[in-house]
Short mmCIF file of N, CA, C and O in Angstrom, two decimals:
data_model
loop_
_atom_site.label_atom_id
_atom_site.label_comp_id
_atom_site.label_asym_id
_atom_site.label_seq_id
_atom_site.Cartn_x
_atom_site.Cartn_y
_atom_site.Cartn_z
N MET A 1 -66.36 -62.51 -53.48
CA MET A 1 -65.58 -62.47 -52.26
C MET A 1 -64.90 -63.82 -52.04
O MET A 1 -65.45 -64.85 -52.34
N SER A 2 -63.74 -63.74 -51.49
CA SER A 2 -63.04 -64.97 -51.16
C SER A 2 -62.72 -64.97 -49.67
O SER A 2 -62.82 -63.95 -49.00
N PHE A 3 -62.32 -66.11 -49.21
CA PHE A 3 -61.97 -66.26 -47.80
C PHE A 3 -60.67 -65.52 -47.52
O PHE A 3 -59.65 -65.77 -48.17
N ARG A 4 -60.69 -64.60 -46.60
CA ARG A 4 -59.54 -63.72 -46.39
C ARG A 4 -58.35 -64.42 -45.74
O ARG A 4 -57.23 -63.93 -45.80
N PHE A 5 -58.59 -65.57 -45.12
CA PHE A 5 -57.50 -66.31 -44.50
C PHE A 5 -57.06 -67.51 -45.34
O PHE A 5 -56.43 -68.44 -44.83
N GLU A 6 -57.38 -67.49 -46.62
CA GLU A 6 -57.05 -68.62 -47.51
C GLU A 6 -55.55 -68.89 -47.53
O GLU A 6 -55.12 -70.05 -47.50
N THR A 7 -54.74 -67.85 -47.56
CA THR A 7 -53.28 -68.02 -47.58
C THR A 7 -52.80 -68.69 -46.30
O THR A 7 -51.97 -69.60 -46.35
N ILE A 8 -53.34 -68.25 -45.18
CA ILE A 8 -52.95 -68.85 -43.90
C ILE A 8 -53.39 -70.31 -43.85
O ILE A 8 -52.64 -71.17 -43.37
N LEU A 9 -54.58 -70.59 -44.38
CA LEU A 9 -55.06 -71.97 -44.41
C LEU A 9 -54.13 -72.84 -45.24
O LEU A 9 -53.76 -73.94 -44.82
N ARG A 10 -53.73 -72.35 -46.42
CA ARG A 10 -52.80 -73.11 -47.26
C ARG A 10 -51.46 -73.33 -46.58
O ARG A 10 -50.89 -74.42 -46.64
N LEU A 11 -50.96 -72.28 -45.91
CA LEU A 11 -49.70 -72.41 -45.18
C LEU A 11 -49.81 -73.45 -44.07
O LEU A 11 -48.89 -74.26 -43.87
N ASN A 12 -50.92 -73.44 -43.36
CA ASN A 12 -51.12 -74.43 -42.29
C ASN A 12 -51.21 -75.85 -42.86
O ASN A 12 -50.68 -76.78 -42.25
N LYS A 13 -51.85 -76.00 -44.01
CA LYS A 13 -51.93 -77.32 -44.64
C LYS A 13 -50.54 -77.79 -45.03
O LYS A 13 -50.18 -78.96 -44.81
N ASN A 14 -49.74 -76.89 -45.61
CA ASN A 14 -48.38 -77.25 -46.00
C ASN A 14 -47.53 -77.61 -44.78
O ASN A 14 -46.76 -78.59 -44.80
N LYS A 15 -47.68 -76.83 -43.71
CA LYS A 15 -46.93 -77.11 -42.48
C LYS A 15 -47.33 -78.47 -41.92
O LYS A 15 -46.48 -79.27 -41.52
N GLU A 16 -48.63 -78.75 -41.93
CA GLU A 16 -49.12 -80.03 -41.43
C GLU A 16 -48.56 -81.18 -42.28
O GLU A 16 -48.13 -82.20 -41.74
N ASP A 17 -48.54 -81.00 -43.60
CA ASP A 17 -47.98 -82.04 -44.48
C ASP A 17 -46.51 -82.29 -44.17
O ASP A 17 -46.06 -83.45 -44.12
N LEU A 18 -45.76 -81.22 -43.97
CA LEU A 18 -44.33 -81.36 -43.64
C LEU A 18 -44.14 -82.07 -42.30
O LEU A 18 -43.27 -82.93 -42.15
N LEU A 19 -44.94 -81.69 -41.33
CA LEU A 19 -44.84 -82.32 -40.01
C LEU A 19 -45.18 -83.80 -40.09
O LEU A 19 -44.52 -84.64 -39.46
N GLN A 20 -46.19 -84.14 -40.88
CA GLN A 20 -46.56 -85.55 -41.03
C GLN A 20 -45.46 -86.32 -41.76
O GLN A 20 -45.19 -87.48 -41.43
N ARG A 21 -44.82 -85.68 -42.73
CA ARG A 21 -43.71 -86.34 -43.42
C ARG A 21 -42.57 -86.60 -42.43
O ARG A 21 -41.98 -87.68 -42.40
N ASP A 22 -42.26 -85.58 -41.60
CA ASP A 22 -41.21 -85.74 -40.59
C ASP A 22 -41.57 -86.87 -39.61
O ASP A 22 -40.70 -87.66 -39.23
N MET A 23 -42.83 -86.92 -39.22
CA MET A 23 -43.27 -87.97 -38.31
C MET A 23 -43.11 -89.34 -38.98
O MET A 23 -42.72 -90.31 -38.32
N GLY A 24 -43.40 -89.42 -40.27
CA GLY A 24 -43.20 -90.67 -40.99
C GLY A 24 -41.74 -91.09 -41.02
O GLY A 24 -41.42 -92.27 -40.86
N LEU A 25 -40.84 -90.12 -41.20
CA LEU A 25 -39.41 -90.42 -41.18
C LEU A 25 -38.97 -90.92 -39.81
O LEU A 25 -38.17 -91.86 -39.71
N ILE A 26 -39.50 -90.30 -38.77
CA ILE A 26 -39.16 -90.74 -37.41
C ILE A 26 -39.68 -92.15 -37.18
O ILE A 26 -38.98 -93.00 -36.61
N ASN A 27 -40.90 -92.43 -37.64
CA ASN A 27 -41.45 -93.79 -37.51
C ASN A 27 -40.57 -94.79 -38.25
O ASN A 27 -40.34 -95.90 -37.76
N ALA A 28 -40.08 -94.40 -39.42
CA ALA A 28 -39.20 -95.29 -40.20
C ALA A 28 -37.90 -95.55 -39.44
O ALA A 28 -37.38 -96.68 -39.45
N MET A 29 -37.36 -94.51 -38.78
CA MET A 29 -36.14 -94.69 -37.98
C MET A 29 -36.38 -95.66 -36.83
O MET A 29 -35.55 -96.53 -36.56
N ILE A 30 -37.52 -95.50 -36.16
CA ILE A 30 -37.84 -96.40 -35.05
C ILE A 30 -37.94 -97.83 -35.57
O ILE A 30 -37.38 -98.76 -34.96
N GLN A 31 -38.62 -98.00 -36.69
CA GLN A 31 -38.78 -99.35 -37.25
C GLN A 31 -37.43 -99.95 -37.64
O GLN A 31 -37.17 -101.13 -37.40
N LYS A 32 -36.55 -99.12 -38.19
CA LYS A 32 -35.22 -99.60 -38.57
C LYS A 32 -34.45 -100.06 -37.34
O LYS A 32 -33.79 -101.11 -37.36
N GLN A 33 -34.52 -99.30 -36.26
CA GLN A 33 -33.84 -99.67 -35.02
C GLN A 33 -34.43 -100.95 -34.43
O GLN A 33 -33.70 -101.82 -33.95
N LYS A 34 -35.75 -101.08 -34.48
CA LYS A 34 -36.39 -102.29 -33.97
C LYS A 34 -36.03 -103.50 -34.82
O LYS A 34 -35.84 -104.60 -34.29
N ASP A 35 -35.94 -103.30 -36.13
CA ASP A 35 -35.53 -104.39 -37.01
C ASP A 35 -34.10 -104.83 -36.69
O ASP A 35 -33.80 -106.03 -36.66
N SER A 36 -33.23 -103.85 -36.46
CA SER A 36 -31.85 -104.17 -36.09
C SER A 36 -31.81 -104.94 -34.78
O SER A 36 -31.07 -105.92 -34.64
N GLN A 37 -32.62 -104.50 -33.84
CA GLN A 37 -32.67 -105.17 -32.54
C GLN A 37 -33.19 -106.61 -32.71
O GLN A 37 -32.65 -107.54 -32.09
N HIS A 38 -34.20 -106.78 -33.53
CA HIS A 38 -34.75 -108.11 -33.79
C HIS A 38 -33.70 -109.01 -34.44
O HIS A 38 -33.56 -110.19 -34.08
N PHE A 39 -32.97 -108.46 -35.42
CA PHE A 39 -31.91 -109.22 -36.08
C PHE A 39 -30.87 -109.70 -35.07
O PHE A 39 -30.46 -110.86 -35.09
N MET A 40 -30.45 -108.80 -34.20
CA MET A 40 -29.44 -109.16 -33.20
C MET A 40 -29.98 -110.22 -32.23
O MET A 40 -29.25 -111.12 -31.82
N ARG A 41 -31.25 -110.12 -31.88
CA ARG A 41 -31.85 -111.11 -30.98
C ARG A 41 -31.87 -112.49 -31.66
O ARG A 41 -31.54 -113.50 -31.03
N GLU A 42 -32.25 -112.51 -32.93
CA GLU A 42 -32.26 -113.78 -33.67
C GLU A 42 -30.84 -114.35 -33.79
O GLU A 42 -30.64 -115.55 -33.61
N LEU A 43 -29.88 -113.49 -34.10
CA LEU A 43 -28.50 -113.93 -34.22
C LEU A 43 -27.99 -114.49 -32.89
O LEU A 43 -27.33 -115.54 -32.85
N THR A 44 -28.32 -113.81 -31.80
CA THR A 44 -27.90 -114.27 -30.48
C THR A 44 -28.51 -115.64 -30.17
O THR A 44 -27.82 -116.54 -29.67
N ASN A 45 -29.79 -115.80 -30.47
CA ASN A 45 -30.45 -117.09 -30.23
C ASN A 45 -29.80 -118.20 -31.06
O ASN A 45 -29.59 -119.32 -30.57
N ASN A 46 -29.48 -117.88 -32.32
CA ASN A 46 -28.82 -118.88 -33.18
C ASN A 46 -27.45 -119.27 -32.62
O ASN A 46 -27.07 -120.44 -32.62
N LYS A 47 -26.72 -118.26 -32.15
CA LYS A 47 -25.38 -118.53 -31.60
C LYS A 47 -25.47 -119.31 -30.29
O LYS A 47 -24.60 -120.13 -29.99
N LYS A 48 -26.51 -119.07 -29.49
CA LYS A 48 -26.70 -119.85 -28.26
C LYS A 48 -26.95 -121.31 -28.61
O LYS A 48 -26.39 -122.21 -27.97
N ASP A 49 -27.78 -121.52 -29.62
CA ASP A 49 -28.04 -122.90 -30.06
C ASP A 49 -26.75 -123.54 -30.57
O ASP A 49 -26.46 -124.71 -30.27
N GLU A 50 -25.98 -122.77 -31.33
CA GLU A 50 -24.70 -123.27 -31.86
C GLU A 50 -23.75 -123.62 -30.73
O GLU A 50 -23.07 -124.66 -30.76
N LEU A 51 -23.71 -122.75 -29.70
CA LEU A 51 -22.85 -123.00 -28.55
C LEU A 51 -23.29 -124.26 -27.81
O LEU A 51 -22.43 -125.08 -27.41
N ASN A 52 -24.58 -124.45 -27.65
CA ASN A 52 -25.08 -125.65 -26.98
C ASN A 52 -24.70 -126.91 -27.76
O ASN A 52 -24.38 -127.94 -27.16
N GLN A 53 -24.72 -126.83 -29.09
CA GLN A 53 -24.29 -127.97 -29.91
C GLN A 53 -22.80 -128.26 -29.68
O GLN A 53 -22.40 -129.42 -29.55
N LYS A 54 -22.01 -127.20 -29.63
CA LYS A 54 -20.56 -127.38 -29.45
C LYS A 54 -20.21 -127.86 -28.05
O LYS A 54 -19.20 -128.53 -27.85
N LYS A 55 -21.06 -127.52 -27.07
CA LYS A 55 -20.81 -127.98 -25.70
C LYS A 55 -20.93 -129.49 -25.61
O LYS A 55 -20.26 -130.11 -24.80
N ARG A 56 -21.78 -130.06 -26.45
CA ARG A 56 -21.94 -131.52 -26.44
C ARG A 56 -20.71 -132.22 -27.04
O ARG A 56 -20.49 -133.39 -26.80
N GLN A 57 -19.98 -131.45 -27.82
CA GLN A 57 -18.75 -132.00 -28.42
C GLN A 57 -17.57 -131.47 -27.62
O GLN A 57 -17.72 -130.96 -26.52
N ASP A 58 -16.41 -131.57 -28.19
CA ASP A 58 -15.22 -131.04 -27.55
C ASP A 58 -15.20 -129.52 -27.72
O ASP A 58 -15.31 -129.02 -28.82
N LEU A 59 -15.06 -128.78 -26.63
CA LEU A 59 -15.06 -127.31 -26.69
C LEU A 59 -13.84 -126.80 -25.95
O LEU A 59 -13.60 -127.14 -24.78
N ASP A 60 -13.05 -125.95 -26.63
CA ASP A 60 -11.87 -125.40 -25.96
C ASP A 60 -12.19 -124.05 -25.34
O ASP A 60 -13.23 -123.44 -25.60
N VAL A 61 -11.28 -123.57 -24.51
CA VAL A 61 -11.47 -122.33 -23.76
C VAL A 61 -11.54 -121.12 -24.68
O VAL A 61 -12.35 -120.21 -24.47
N ASN A 62 -10.73 -121.10 -25.71
CA ASN A 62 -10.73 -119.96 -26.64
C ASN A 62 -12.08 -119.79 -27.32
O ASN A 62 -12.55 -118.65 -27.51
N THR A 63 -12.71 -120.87 -27.67
CA THR A 63 -14.02 -120.80 -28.29
C THR A 63 -15.05 -120.27 -27.29
O THR A 63 -15.90 -119.44 -27.64
N MET A 64 -14.97 -120.70 -26.05
CA MET A 64 -15.87 -120.20 -25.00
C MET A 64 -15.69 -118.69 -24.79
O MET A 64 -16.67 -117.96 -24.65
N ILE A 65 -14.42 -118.26 -24.79
CA ILE A 65 -14.14 -116.83 -24.63
C ILE A 65 -14.71 -116.05 -25.81
O ILE A 65 -15.30 -114.98 -25.64
N LEU A 66 -14.56 -116.59 -26.98
CA LEU A 66 -15.08 -115.94 -28.20
C LEU A 66 -16.60 -115.78 -28.11
O LEU A 66 -17.14 -114.70 -28.37
N TYR A 67 -17.29 -116.84 -27.73
CA TYR A 67 -18.75 -116.77 -27.59
C TYR A 67 -19.14 -115.80 -26.47
O TYR A 67 -20.11 -115.03 -26.61
N ASP A 68 -18.40 -115.83 -25.38
CA ASP A 68 -18.70 -114.93 -24.27
C ASP A 68 -18.55 -113.47 -24.70
O ASP A 68 -19.42 -112.63 -24.40
N ASN A 69 -17.49 -113.17 -25.42
CA ASN A 69 -17.30 -111.80 -25.94
C ASN A 69 -18.43 -111.42 -26.89
O ASN A 69 -18.94 -110.29 -26.85
N PHE A 70 -18.83 -112.36 -27.71
CA PHE A 70 -19.93 -112.09 -28.65
C PHE A 70 -21.21 -111.75 -27.89
O PHE A 70 -21.90 -110.78 -28.21
N PHE A 71 -21.53 -112.54 -26.87
CA PHE A 71 -22.76 -112.31 -26.11
C PHE A 71 -22.71 -110.99 -25.33
O PHE A 71 -23.73 -110.28 -25.24
N HIS A 72 -21.55 -110.63 -24.82
CA HIS A 72 -21.41 -109.32 -24.15
C HIS A 72 -21.60 -108.19 -25.16
O HIS A 72 -22.23 -107.17 -24.85
N GLY A 73 -21.04 -108.37 -26.35
CA GLY A 73 -21.19 -107.36 -27.40
C GLY A 73 -22.63 -107.19 -27.84
O GLY A 73 -23.12 -106.06 -28.03
N THR A 74 -23.34 -108.30 -27.98
CA THR A 74 -24.75 -108.20 -28.38
C THR A 74 -25.59 -107.57 -27.28
O THR A 74 -26.54 -106.83 -27.57
N GLN A 75 -25.22 -107.84 -26.03
CA GLN A 75 -25.95 -107.22 -24.91
C GLN A 75 -25.72 -105.70 -24.91
O GLN A 75 -26.65 -104.92 -24.71
N ALA A 76 -24.49 -105.29 -25.16
CA ALA A 76 -24.18 -103.85 -25.23
C ALA A 76 -24.93 -103.22 -26.41
O ALA A 76 -25.47 -102.10 -26.30
N HIS A 77 -24.99 -103.93 -27.51
CA HIS A 77 -25.72 -103.44 -28.69
C HIS A 77 -27.20 -103.29 -28.36
O HIS A 77 -27.84 -102.30 -28.74
N LYS A 78 -27.77 -104.26 -27.65
CA LYS A 78 -29.18 -104.20 -27.28
C LYS A 78 -29.45 -102.99 -26.39
O LYS A 78 -30.42 -102.27 -26.57
N THR A 79 -28.57 -102.77 -25.43
CA THR A 79 -28.71 -101.62 -24.53
C THR A 79 -28.66 -100.31 -25.31
O THR A 79 -29.48 -99.40 -25.09
N ARG A 80 -27.71 -100.21 -26.25
CA ARG A 80 -27.59 -99.02 -27.08
C ARG A 80 -28.84 -98.83 -27.94
O ARG A 80 -29.36 -97.72 -28.06
N GLN A 81 -29.35 -99.91 -28.52
CA GLN A 81 -30.56 -99.83 -29.34
C GLN A 81 -31.76 -99.39 -28.51
O GLN A 81 -32.58 -98.60 -28.97
N ASP A 82 -31.88 -99.90 -27.28
CA ASP A 82 -32.98 -99.49 -26.40
C ASP A 82 -32.93 -97.99 -26.13
O ASP A 82 -33.96 -97.31 -26.14
N THR A 83 -31.72 -97.48 -25.89
CA THR A 83 -31.55 -96.05 -25.64
C THR A 83 -31.95 -95.23 -26.87
O THR A 83 -32.68 -94.24 -26.76
N ILE A 84 -31.49 -95.67 -28.03
CA ILE A 84 -31.80 -94.97 -29.27
C ILE A 84 -33.31 -94.98 -29.52
O ILE A 84 -33.90 -93.94 -29.85
N ILE A 85 -33.94 -96.13 -29.33
CA ILE A 85 -35.38 -96.24 -29.56
C ILE A 85 -36.15 -95.34 -28.61
O ILE A 85 -37.10 -94.66 -29.02
N SER A 86 -35.74 -95.28 -27.34
CA SER A 86 -36.46 -94.43 -26.39
C SER A 86 -36.29 -92.94 -26.75
O SER A 86 -37.25 -92.17 -26.65
N GLU A 87 -35.10 -92.55 -27.19
CA GLU A 87 -34.88 -91.15 -27.60
C GLU A 87 -35.70 -90.80 -28.83
O GLU A 87 -36.32 -89.73 -28.90
N ILE A 88 -35.73 -91.70 -29.80
CA ILE A 88 -36.49 -91.44 -31.02
C ILE A 88 -37.99 -91.42 -30.71
O ILE A 88 -38.74 -90.63 -31.28
N THR A 89 -38.42 -92.26 -29.78
CA THR A 89 -39.83 -92.28 -29.39
C THR A 89 -40.23 -90.96 -28.75
O THR A 89 -41.34 -90.46 -29.00
N LEU A 90 -39.34 -90.37 -27.97
CA LEU A 90 -39.62 -89.05 -27.40
C LEU A 90 -39.78 -88.01 -28.51
O LEU A 90 -40.68 -87.16 -28.46
N LYS A 91 -38.90 -88.07 -29.51
CA LYS A 91 -39.01 -87.15 -30.65
C LYS A 91 -40.32 -87.37 -31.38
O LYS A 91 -40.97 -86.42 -31.83
N LEU A 92 -40.72 -88.63 -31.52
CA LEU A 92 -41.97 -88.95 -32.20
C LEU A 92 -43.16 -88.36 -31.46
O LEU A 92 -44.06 -87.78 -32.08
N GLU A 93 -43.17 -88.48 -30.15
CA GLU A 93 -44.28 -87.92 -29.36
C GLU A 93 -44.32 -86.40 -29.49
O GLU A 93 -45.40 -85.82 -29.61
N SER A 94 -43.17 -85.77 -29.48
CA SER A 94 -43.10 -84.32 -29.66
C SER A 94 -43.65 -83.93 -31.03
O SER A 94 -44.44 -82.99 -31.16
N LYS A 95 -43.24 -84.67 -32.05
CA LYS A 95 -43.69 -84.38 -33.42
C LYS A 95 -45.19 -84.63 -33.54
O LYS A 95 -45.91 -83.89 -34.21
N ARG A 96 -45.67 -85.68 -32.86
CA ARG A 96 -47.11 -85.99 -32.90
C ARG A 96 -47.91 -84.84 -32.30
O ARG A 96 -48.96 -84.46 -32.83
N LYS A 97 -47.41 -84.26 -31.21
CA LYS A 97 -48.10 -83.11 -30.60
C LYS A 97 -48.12 -81.94 -31.56
O LYS A 97 -49.14 -81.24 -31.67
N GLU A 98 -47.02 -81.71 -32.27
CA GLU A 98 -46.98 -80.63 -33.25
C GLU A 98 -48.00 -80.87 -34.36
O GLU A 98 -48.67 -79.94 -34.81
N VAL A 99 -48.08 -82.11 -34.82
CA VAL A 99 -49.03 -82.44 -35.89
C VAL A 99 -50.46 -82.21 -35.42
O VAL A 99 -51.28 -81.63 -36.14
N VAL A 100 -50.77 -82.64 -34.20
CA VAL A 100 -52.12 -82.46 -33.67
C VAL A 100 -52.46 -80.98 -33.56
O VAL A 100 -53.57 -80.55 -33.93
N GLU A 101 -51.52 -80.19 -33.08
CA GLU A 101 -51.74 -78.74 -32.97
C GLU A 101 -51.95 -78.12 -34.34
O GLU A 101 -52.84 -77.28 -34.53
N SER A 102 -51.16 -78.53 -35.30
CA SER A 102 -51.29 -78.02 -36.66
C SER A 102 -52.65 -78.41 -37.26
O SER A 102 -53.30 -77.60 -37.93
N MET A 103 -53.06 -79.63 -37.01
CA MET A 103 -54.37 -80.09 -37.51
C MET A 103 -55.49 -79.30 -36.87
O MET A 103 -56.47 -78.94 -37.54
N ARG A 104 -55.35 -79.00 -35.59
CA ARG A 104 -56.38 -78.23 -34.88
C ARG A 104 -56.51 -76.83 -35.49
O ARG A 104 -57.62 -76.35 -35.75
N LYS A 105 -55.37 -76.20 -35.76
CA LYS A 105 -55.39 -74.88 -36.36
C LYS A 105 -56.01 -74.91 -37.75
O LYS A 105 -56.81 -74.04 -38.12
N ARG A 106 -55.65 -75.94 -38.53
CA ARG A 106 -56.19 -76.06 -39.88
C ARG A 106 -57.70 -76.27 -39.83
O ARG A 106 -58.46 -75.64 -40.57
N LYS A 107 -58.16 -77.13 -38.94
CA LYS A 107 -59.60 -77.40 -38.82
C LYS A 107 -60.35 -76.13 -38.43
O LYS A 107 -61.44 -75.87 -38.95
N THR A 108 -59.76 -75.36 -37.53
CA THR A 108 -60.40 -74.10 -37.12
C THR A 108 -60.57 -73.17 -38.32
O THR A 108 -61.64 -72.60 -38.53
N LEU A 109 -59.50 -73.06 -39.11
CA LEU A 109 -59.59 -72.20 -40.29
C LEU A 109 -60.57 -72.76 -41.32
O LEU A 109 -61.28 -71.99 -41.99
N GLU A 110 -60.65 -74.07 -41.44
CA GLU A 110 -61.61 -74.65 -42.38
C GLU A 110 -63.04 -74.39 -41.94
O GLU A 110 -63.91 -74.11 -42.77
N VAL A 111 -63.30 -74.44 -40.64
CA VAL A 111 -64.63 -74.12 -40.12
C VAL A 111 -64.96 -72.66 -40.42
O VAL A 111 -66.07 -72.33 -40.86
N LEU A 112 -63.98 -71.78 -40.18
CA LEU A 112 -64.20 -70.36 -40.50
C LEU A 112 -64.47 -70.17 -41.98
O LEU A 112 -65.33 -69.36 -42.36
N LYS A 113 -63.75 -70.89 -42.82
CA LYS A 113 -63.96 -70.79 -44.27
C LYS A 113 -65.36 -71.25 -44.64
O LYS A 113 -66.05 -70.59 -45.44
N GLU A 114 -65.81 -72.37 -44.07
CA GLU A 114 -67.15 -72.86 -44.36
C GLU A 114 -68.20 -71.85 -43.92
O GLU A 114 -69.18 -71.62 -44.65
N ARG A 115 -68.01 -71.25 -42.76
CA ARG A 115 -68.96 -70.23 -42.29
C ARG A 115 -68.96 -69.03 -43.22
O ARG A 115 -70.01 -68.46 -43.53
N ASN A 116 -67.77 -68.64 -43.67
CA ASN A 116 -67.65 -67.51 -44.59
C ASN A 116 -68.38 -67.80 -45.89
O ASN A 116 -69.10 -66.94 -46.41
N ILE A 117 -68.19 -69.00 -46.43
CA ILE A 117 -68.86 -69.38 -47.68
C ILE A 117 -70.37 -69.40 -47.49
O ILE A 117 -71.12 -68.90 -48.35
N LEU A 118 -70.84 -69.92 -46.36
CA LEU A 118 -72.27 -69.95 -46.07
C LEU A 118 -72.83 -68.54 -45.96
O LEU A 118 -73.91 -68.25 -46.50
N ASN A 119 -72.11 -67.66 -45.27
CA ASN A 119 -72.57 -66.26 -45.14
C ASN A 119 -72.62 -65.57 -46.50
O ASN A 119 -73.56 -64.82 -46.78
N GLU A 120 -71.61 -65.81 -47.34
CA GLU A 120 -71.61 -65.21 -48.68
C GLU A 120 -72.78 -65.73 -49.50
O GLU A 120 -73.42 -64.97 -50.24
N LYS A 121 -73.07 -67.01 -49.37
CA LYS A 121 -74.19 -67.60 -50.11
C LYS A 121 -75.51 -66.99 -49.66
O LYS A 121 -76.35 -66.63 -50.49
N LYS A 122 -75.68 -66.85 -48.34
CA LYS A 122 -76.90 -66.22 -47.82
C LYS A 122 -77.03 -64.78 -48.29
O LYS A 122 -78.12 -64.32 -48.65
N LEU A 123 -75.91 -64.05 -48.30
CA LEU A 123 -75.92 -62.66 -48.75
C LEU A 123 -76.30 -62.58 -50.22
O LEU A 123 -77.11 -61.71 -50.61
N ARG A 124 -75.74 -63.47 -51.06
CA ARG A 124 -76.09 -63.49 -52.48
C ARG A 124 -77.56 -63.80 -52.68
O ARG A 124 -78.24 -63.17 -53.50
N GLU A 125 -78.06 -64.78 -51.93
CA GLU A 125 -79.47 -65.14 -52.03
C GLU A 125 -80.35 -63.96 -51.63
O GLU A 125 -81.37 -63.69 -52.27
N LYS A 126 -79.95 -63.27 -50.58
CA LYS A 126 -80.71 -62.10 -50.12
C LYS A 126 -80.72 -61.01 -51.20
O LYS A 126 -81.76 -60.40 -51.47
N LYS A 127 -79.57 -60.77 -51.84
CA LYS A 127 -79.49 -59.78 -52.91
C LYS A 127 -80.33 -60.21 -54.11
O LYS A 127 -81.00 -59.39 -54.73
N ASP A 128 -80.27 -61.51 -54.44
CA ASP A 128 -81.08 -62.02 -55.56
C ASP A 128 -82.56 -61.84 -55.28
O ASP A 128 -83.33 -61.42 -56.18
N ILE A 129 -82.97 -62.12 -54.07
CA ILE A 129 -84.39 -61.94 -53.71
C ILE A 129 -84.77 -60.47 -53.78
O ILE A 129 -85.85 -60.12 -54.27
N ALA A 130 -83.88 -59.57 -53.33
CA ALA A 130 -84.16 -58.13 -53.38
C ALA A 130 -84.30 -57.67 -54.84
O ALA A 130 -85.20 -56.88 -55.17
N ILE A 131 -83.43 -58.18 -55.72
CA ILE A 131 -83.51 -57.83 -57.14
C ILE A 131 -84.81 -58.36 -57.73
O ILE A 131 -85.50 -57.65 -58.49
N GLN A 132 -85.15 -59.61 -57.40
CA GLN A 132 -86.39 -60.18 -57.92
C GLN A 132 -87.60 -59.42 -57.41
O GLN A 132 -88.56 -59.17 -58.16
N ASP A 133 -87.57 -59.00 -56.13
CA ASP A 133 -88.67 -58.19 -55.59
C ASP A 133 -88.78 -56.86 -56.32
O ASP A 133 -89.89 -56.40 -56.65
N GLU A 134 -87.64 -56.24 -56.59
CA GLU A 134 -87.63 -54.96 -57.31
C GLU A 134 -88.20 -55.13 -58.71
O GLU A 134 -89.03 -54.32 -59.17
N ASN A 135 -87.77 -56.19 -59.40
CA ASN A 135 -88.29 -56.46 -60.74
C ASN A 135 -89.79 -56.72 -60.71
O ASN A 135 -90.53 -56.22 -61.57
N ALA A 136 -90.23 -57.50 -59.73
CA ALA A 136 -91.67 -57.81 -59.63
C ALA A 136 -92.47 -56.56 -59.35
O ALA A 136 -93.54 -56.35 -59.94
N SER A 137 -91.97 -55.68 -58.48
CA SER A 137 -92.72 -54.46 -58.18
C SER A 137 -92.74 -53.52 -59.38
O SER A 137 -93.74 -52.85 -59.64
N ASN A 138 -91.63 -53.48 -60.15
CA ASN A 138 -91.62 -52.67 -61.37
C ASN A 138 -92.63 -53.20 -62.39
O ASN A 138 -93.34 -52.42 -63.04
N LEU A 139 -92.67 -54.51 -62.54
CA LEU A 139 -93.64 -55.11 -63.47
C LEU A 139 -95.06 -54.82 -63.03
O LEU A 139 -95.93 -54.50 -63.83
N TRP A 140 -95.29 -54.94 -61.75
CA TRP A 140 -96.63 -54.69 -61.23
C TRP A 140 -97.00 -53.23 -61.44
O TRP A 140 -98.12 -52.90 -61.82
N GLY A 141 -96.00 -52.34 -61.21
CA GLY A 141 -96.25 -50.90 -61.41
C GLY A 141 -96.56 -50.60 -62.86
O GLY A 141 -97.44 -49.78 -63.16
N ARG A 142 -95.89 -51.22 -63.81
CA ARG A 142 -96.16 -51.00 -65.24
C ARG A 142 -97.54 -51.53 -65.60
O ARG A 142 -98.25 -50.91 -66.40
N LYS A 143 -97.87 -52.66 -65.02
CA LYS A 143 -99.20 -53.22 -65.31
C LYS A 143 -100.28 -52.27 -64.81
O LYS A 143 -101.29 -52.08 -65.46
N MET A 144 -100.06 -51.73 -63.65
CA MET A 144 -101.06 -50.82 -63.06
C MET A 144 -101.14 -49.53 -63.88
O MET A 144 -102.22 -48.96 -64.02
N ASN A 145 -100.04 -49.05 -64.42
CA ASN A 145 -100.04 -47.82 -65.21
C ASN A 145 -100.69 -48.07 -66.57
O ASN A 145 -101.28 -47.16 -67.16
N SER A 146 -100.57 -49.28 -67.10
CA SER A 146 -101.13 -49.57 -68.42
C SER A 146 -102.63 -49.84 -68.33
O SER A 146 -103.31 -49.83 -69.33
N ILE A 147 -103.16 -50.05 -67.19
CA ILE A 147 -104.59 -50.31 -67.05
C ILE A 147 -105.38 -49.05 -67.04
O ILE A 147 -105.30 -47.99 -66.91
#
């Protein structure tokens, strides 16, 4: 005898693997966005330091406007990155819930499979004992007839 829900168990394992792969991809996207955000923050800090150096020297208005535009652009980029990260984080939480649900279903089927295997083992042992009892009684009966 085999476990009658083996196919469903395999399907659930495959679904769980796919969901975990998707969750990994989403995590990679979040990390990529955070890396981009970190890069922009470092670049902005470097440019602020550069601007402070130039302020100590002669600085014209066009250069100030250029730096101001750059800082506004990086701020807009940061805002956009924050929005993207929050949206992807929501997707990640949704995917995490799906993975947990899939794992729960798989675990339930694995418990059922273990119970099924244990019941089959007990049934086989019971049949083996019945056969051994039958053989022993036949042997005893032959011994009694031969006496």
